[in-house]
Amino acid sequence: MKIFIDGANVEDVRYYQKLGFVDGVTTNPSIIAKTGQPIEAVIAALCGVTDGPVSAEVISTEAKGMIAEGQKLARLASNVVIKVPLTAEGLQACYALRQDNIDVNVTLCFSAAQALLAAKAGATFVSPFVGRLDDISQDGLALISEICLIFEQYPALNTEVLVASIRSPQQVVAAAKMGAHIATLPAKVLAQMLQHPLTEKGIEQFLSDWKNVSSDL
Ligand code: E4P
């Protein structure tokens, strides 16, 4: 499973890359707004620290505007992926951008039917949102299972399932068991994945037992 960082912090990306974890980055308008910087500067900086796909989301709601924004953002770096919403206009923009060989991430996917249409429109990635479905008492992971099952029936489909809106390590593990291609997670969840209290306790115990051993190490 590939792991993307869902965020705009260059230092997080740099740090987790050193551990070999980061295969790409996703952002959205809320994430970019929090940085207080222009989207072009944020995306260029992220592309400067990773060769993996970096998703930059359009804010137009009509296909024409999305295509123009997408073409502009795609010129920032060769690894920029254009994120469009899962609407008729978004899918029209997806189809047009893909004709231009620009990678597209279709976001805000909340049903298997929507995911299938994103794949038909040639999406490079489709992003179903787990946490936001759970927030309204619907089963976010059940959606991932359904989409993975459908995509498995059609090996010629090139669209990758990018599990988004992840809130816990358990969700990542469950999505991996289902065969989802990618999980995008906030740096906080990535840090939580790494930790286990028995690992810390084990190190303490080993160091304490080692105290009276004479060694050249
Ligand atoms: C993914 O690309 C989205 O940016 C993100 O996962 C949304 O997560 P949220 O529901 O926690 O805002």
Tab-separated table of C-alpha atoms and ligand atoms in Angstrom:
chain	number	residue	atom	x	y	z
A	1	MET	CA	0.000	0.000	0.000
A	2	LYS	CA	1.268	3.459	-0.843
A	3	ILE	CA	1.139	6.122	1.876
A	4	PHE	CA	0.539	9.778	1.129
A	5	ILE	CA	0.700	12.616	3.646
A	6	ASP	CA	-2.511	14.625	3.811
A	7	GLY	CA	-1.143	18.065	4.612
A	8	ALA	CA	1.049	20.929	3.462
A	9	ASN	CA	3.898	20.859	5.968
A	10	VAL	CA	7.164	20.491	4.021
A	11	GLU	CA	9.075	19.440	7.174
A	12	ASP	CA	6.639	16.567	7.832
A	13	VAL	CA	7.103	15.340	4.268
A	14	ARG	CA	10.884	15.669	4.500
A	15	TYR	CA	11.005	13.862	7.866
A	16	TYR	CA	8.782	10.925	6.908
A	17	GLN	CA	10.551	10.564	3.566
A	18	LYS	CA	13.750	9.892	5.490
A	19	LEU	CA	11.956	6.923	7.078
A	20	GLY	CA	10.881	5.680	3.648
A	21	PHE	CA	7.171	6.144	4.331
A	22	VAL	CA	6.061	8.864	1.929
A	23	ASP	CA	4.911	8.038	-1.595
A	24	GLY	CA	3.031	11.285	-2.244
A	25	VAL	CA	1.086	14.192	-0.774
A	26	THR	CA	-2.523	15.366	-0.873
A	27	THR	CA	-3.828	18.827	-0.065
A	28	ASN	CA	-7.238	20.446	-0.229
A	29	PRO	CA	-8.449	24.079	-0.090
A	30	SER	CA	-8.878	23.945	3.720
A	31	ILE	CA	-5.306	22.674	4.184
A	32	ILE	CA	-3.892	25.316	1.818
A	33	ALA	CA	-5.935	28.098	3.477
A	34	LYS	CA	-4.400	27.222	6.877
A	35	THR	CA	-0.881	27.842	5.531
A	36	GLY	CA	-1.728	31.486	4.736
A	37	GLN	CA	0.343	31.194	1.525
A	38	PRO	CA	-0.652	31.156	-2.146
A	39	ILE	CA	-1.435	27.667	-3.453
A	40	GLU	CA	1.290	27.969	-6.117
A	41	ALA	CA	3.979	28.529	-3.453
A	42	VAL	CA	2.749	25.668	-1.251
A	43	ILE	CA	2.489	23.155	-4.089
A	44	ALA	CA	5.870	24.150	-5.556
A	45	ALA	CA	7.497	23.727	-2.128
A	46	LEU	CA	5.934	20.280	-1.635
A	47	CYS	CA	7.019	19.217	-5.134
A	48	GLY	CA	10.500	20.392	-4.210
A	49	VAL	CA	10.791	17.756	-1.474
A	50	THR	CA	9.059	14.765	-3.068
A	51	ASP	CA	8.990	13.158	-6.492
A	52	GLY	CA	5.706	11.443	-5.632
A	53	PRO	CA	2.320	12.755	-6.793
A	54	VAL	CA	1.231	15.999	-5.068
A	55	SER	CA	-2.506	16.715	-5.297
A	56	ALA	CA	-3.587	20.353	-5.721
A	57	GLU	CA	-7.325	21.030	-5.704
A	58	VAL	CA	-9.171	23.418	-8.007
A	59	ILE	CA	-11.741	25.802	-6.550
A	60	SER	CA	-13.829	26.569	-9.650
A	61	THR	CA	-17.186	24.814	-9.740
A	62	GLU	CA	-17.530	24.796	-13.528
A	63	ALA	CA	-15.576	22.502	-15.853
A	64	LYS	CA	-14.111	25.331	-17.909
A	65	GLY	CA	-12.643	27.050	-14.846
A	66	MET	CA	-11.431	23.753	-13.367
A	67	ILE	CA	-9.615	22.905	-16.612
A	68	ALA	CA	-7.948	26.328	-16.763
A	69	GLU	CA	-6.900	26.145	-13.086
A	70	GLY	CA	-5.749	22.554	-13.541
A	71	GLN	CA	-3.589	23.404	-16.538
A	72	LYS	CA	-2.020	26.284	-14.613
A	73	LEU	CA	-1.317	24.189	-11.497
A	74	ALA	CA	0.046	21.313	-13.603
A	75	ARG	CA	2.716	23.634	-14.995
A	76	LEU	CA	4.197	24.086	-11.473
A	77	ALA	CA	5.922	20.671	-11.529
A	78	SER	CA	5.742	17.368	-13.371
A	79	ASN	CA	4.395	15.530	-10.297
A	80	VAL	CA	1.384	17.796	-9.680
A	81	VAL	CA	-1.953	15.956	-9.724
A	82	ILE	CA	-5.110	17.984	-10.224
A	83	LYS	CA	-7.863	17.353	-7.704
A	84	VAL	CA	-11.422	17.912	-8.886
A	85	PRO	CA	-14.686	17.300	-7.018
A	86	LEU	CA	-16.934	14.371	-7.888
A	87	THR	CA	-19.602	16.365	-9.742
A	88	ALA	CA	-20.648	16.267	-13.412
A	89	GLU	CA	-18.514	19.384	-13.985
A	90	GLY	CA	-15.614	17.793	-12.113
A	91	LEU	CA	-15.802	14.622	-14.190
A	92	GLN	CA	-15.941	16.671	-17.384
A	93	ALA	CA	-12.781	18.476	-16.257
A	94	CYS	CA	-11.214	15.133	-15.300
A	95	TYR	CA	-11.865	13.686	-18.744
A	96	ALA	CA	-10.484	16.789	-20.505
A	97	LEU	CA	-7.364	17.035	-18.310
A	98	ARG	CA	-6.637	13.340	-18.809
A	99	GLN	CA	-6.789	13.863	-22.607
A	100	ASP	CA	-3.982	16.369	-21.992
A	101	ASN	CA	-2.049	13.694	-20.046
A	102	ILE	CA	-2.489	15.553	-16.751
A	103	ASP	CA	-3.031	13.262	-13.738
A	104	VAL	CA	-6.318	13.764	-11.891
A	105	ASN	CA	-7.507	12.869	-8.389
A	106	VAL	CA	-11.310	12.872	-8.182
A	107	THR	CA	-12.152	13.814	-4.621
A	108	LEU	CA	-15.180	13.983	-2.317
A	109	CYS	CA	-16.319	10.487	-3.328
A	110	PHE	CA	-19.022	9.090	-1.050
A	111	SER	CA	-20.498	6.168	-3.016
A	112	ALA	CA	-19.356	3.225	-5.124
A	113	ALA	CA	-21.494	4.485	-8.004
A	114	GLN	CA	-19.562	7.775	-7.945
A	115	ALA	CA	-16.228	5.911	-7.845
A	116	LEU	CA	-17.183	3.885	-10.910
A	117	LEU	CA	-17.999	7.072	-12.837
A	118	ALA	CA	-14.684	8.660	-11.801
A	119	ALA	CA	-12.899	5.603	-13.209
A	120	LYS	CA	-14.932	5.868	-16.431
A	121	ALA	CA	-13.842	9.514	-16.734
A	122	GLY	CA	-10.235	8.329	-16.637
A	123	ALA	CA	-9.316	9.429	-13.098
A	124	THR	CA	-5.784	8.554	-12.034
A	125	PHE	CA	-6.990	8.390	-8.419
A	126	VAL	CA	-10.412	8.399	-6.789
A	127	SER	CA	-10.632	9.567	-3.172
A	128	PRO	CA	-13.435	8.068	-1.056
A	129	PHE	CA	-13.709	9.834	2.337
A	130	VAL	CA	-13.909	7.376	5.245
A	131	GLY	CA	-13.996	9.699	8.272
A	132	ARG	CA	-16.643	12.063	6.932
A	133	LEU	CA	-18.984	9.092	6.289
A	134	ASP	CA	-18.326	7.741	9.791
A	135	ASP	CA	-19.113	11.246	11.107
A	136	ILE	CA	-22.677	10.910	9.785
A	137	SER	CA	-23.061	7.342	11.090
A	138	GLN	CA	-22.405	5.659	7.743
A	139	ASP	CA	-19.752	2.955	7.359
A	140	GLY	CA	-16.789	4.581	5.616
A	141	LEU	CA	-14.713	1.399	5.440
A	142	ALA	CA	-17.637	-0.532	3.911
A	143	LEU	CA	-17.446	1.926	1.016
A	144	ILE	CA	-13.729	1.177	0.542
A	145	SER	CA	-14.453	-2.551	0.512
A	146	GLU	CA	-17.193	-2.077	-2.088
A	147	ILE	CA	-15.034	0.079	-4.386
A	148	CYS	CA	-12.040	-2.296	-4.143
A	149	LEU	CA	-14.303	-5.244	-4.974
A	150	ILE	CA	-15.735	-3.489	-8.039
A	151	PHE	CA	-12.326	-2.347	-9.325
A	152	GLU	CA	-10.949	-5.889	-8.906
A	153	GLN	CA	-13.534	-7.143	-11.421
A	154	TYR	CA	-12.014	-4.911	-14.120
A	155	PRO	CA	-8.215	-5.324	-14.165
A	156	ALA	CA	-8.016	-2.964	-17.160
A	157	LEU	CA	-9.169	-0.058	-14.958
A	158	ASN	CA	-6.196	2.145	-14.183
A	159	THR	CA	-7.802	4.207	-11.420
A	160	GLU	CA	-6.230	3.772	-7.986
A	161	VAL	CA	-8.312	3.819	-4.801
A	162	LEU	CA	-6.914	6.593	-2.590
A	163	VAL	CA	-8.483	6.250	0.854
A	164	ALA	CA	-8.971	9.726	2.336
A	165	SER	CA	-10.337	11.379	5.469
A	166	ILE	CA	-8.529	8.853	7.662
A	167	ARG	CA	-8.662	9.380	11.419
A	168	SER	CA	-6.891	6.340	12.887
A	169	PRO	CA	-4.225	3.670	12.269
A	170	GLN	CA	-6.963	1.000	12.455
A	171	GLN	CA	-8.630	2.504	9.403
A	172	VAL	CA	-5.335	2.305	7.486
A	173	VAL	CA	-4.892	-1.362	8.414
A	174	ALA	CA	-8.484	-2.193	7.467
A	175	ALA	CA	-8.118	-0.418	4.092
A	176	ALA	CA	-4.824	-2.260	3.448
A	177	LYS	CA	-6.538	-5.615	4.105
A	178	MET	CA	-9.120	-4.671	1.494
A	179	GLY	CA	-6.369	-4.014	-1.057
A	180	ALA	CA	-6.817	-0.245	-1.351
A	181	HIS	CA	-3.906	1.133	-3.368
A	182	ILE	CA	-3.171	4.235	-1.278
A	183	ALA	CA	-4.026	5.772	2.100
A	184	THR	CA	-3.546	9.488	2.641
A	185	LEU	CA	-3.113	10.410	6.279
A	186	PRO	CA	-2.402	13.411	8.456
A	187	ALA	CA	1.145	13.301	9.899
A	188	LYS	CA	-0.455	12.745	13.321
A	189	VAL	CA	-1.960	9.399	12.237
A	190	LEU	CA	1.340	8.385	10.631
A	191	ALA	CA	3.076	9.028	13.971
A	192	GLN	CA	0.395	6.990	15.769
A	193	MET	CA	0.975	4.066	13.354
A	194	LEU	CA	4.594	3.908	14.398
A	195	GLN	CA	4.017	3.737	18.137
A	196	HIS	CA	3.374	0.790	20.413
A	197	PRO	CA	3.767	0.926	24.215
A	198	LEU	CA	5.308	-2.574	24.290
A	199	THR	CA	8.069	-1.440	21.916
A	200	GLU	CA	9.025	1.380	24.315
A	201	LYS	CA	8.736	-0.914	27.334
A	202	GLY	CA	10.818	-3.589	25.588
A	203	ILE	CA	13.638	-1.112	24.846
A	204	GLU	CA	13.661	0.086	28.483
A	205	GLN	CA	13.862	-3.503	29.721
A	206	PHE	CA	16.678	-4.454	27.326
A	207	LEU	CA	18.714	-1.359	28.243
A	208	SER	CA	18.244	-1.974	31.939
A	209	ASP	CA	19.308	-5.640	31.634
A	210	TRP	CA	22.338	-4.580	29.549
A	211	LYS	CA	23.667	-2.117	32.172
A	212	ASN	CA	26.046	-4.593	33.829
A	213	VAL	CA	27.219	-6.292	30.648
A	214	SER	CA	30.712	-5.369	29.563
A	215	SER	CA	30.810	-4.757	25.836
A	216	ASP	CA	32.786	-2.735	23.311
A	217	LEU	CA	29.622	-1.530	21.514
B	1	E4P	C1	-7.947	13.996	1.034
B	1	E4P	O1	-7.413	14.184	-0.033
B	1	E4P	C2	-8.581	15.046	1.840
B	1	E4P	O2	-7.762	16.184	1.780
B	1	E4P	C3	-8.674	14.681	3.306
B	1	E4P	O3	-8.332	13.345	3.525
B	1	E4P	C4	-9.914	15.134	3.972
B	1	E4P	O4	-9.864	14.722	5.312
B	1	E4P	P1	-10.820	15.338	6.435
B	1	E4P	O5	-12.180	14.726	6.271
B	1	E4P	O6	-10.180	14.921	7.733
B	1	E4P	O7	-10.838	16.815	6.244
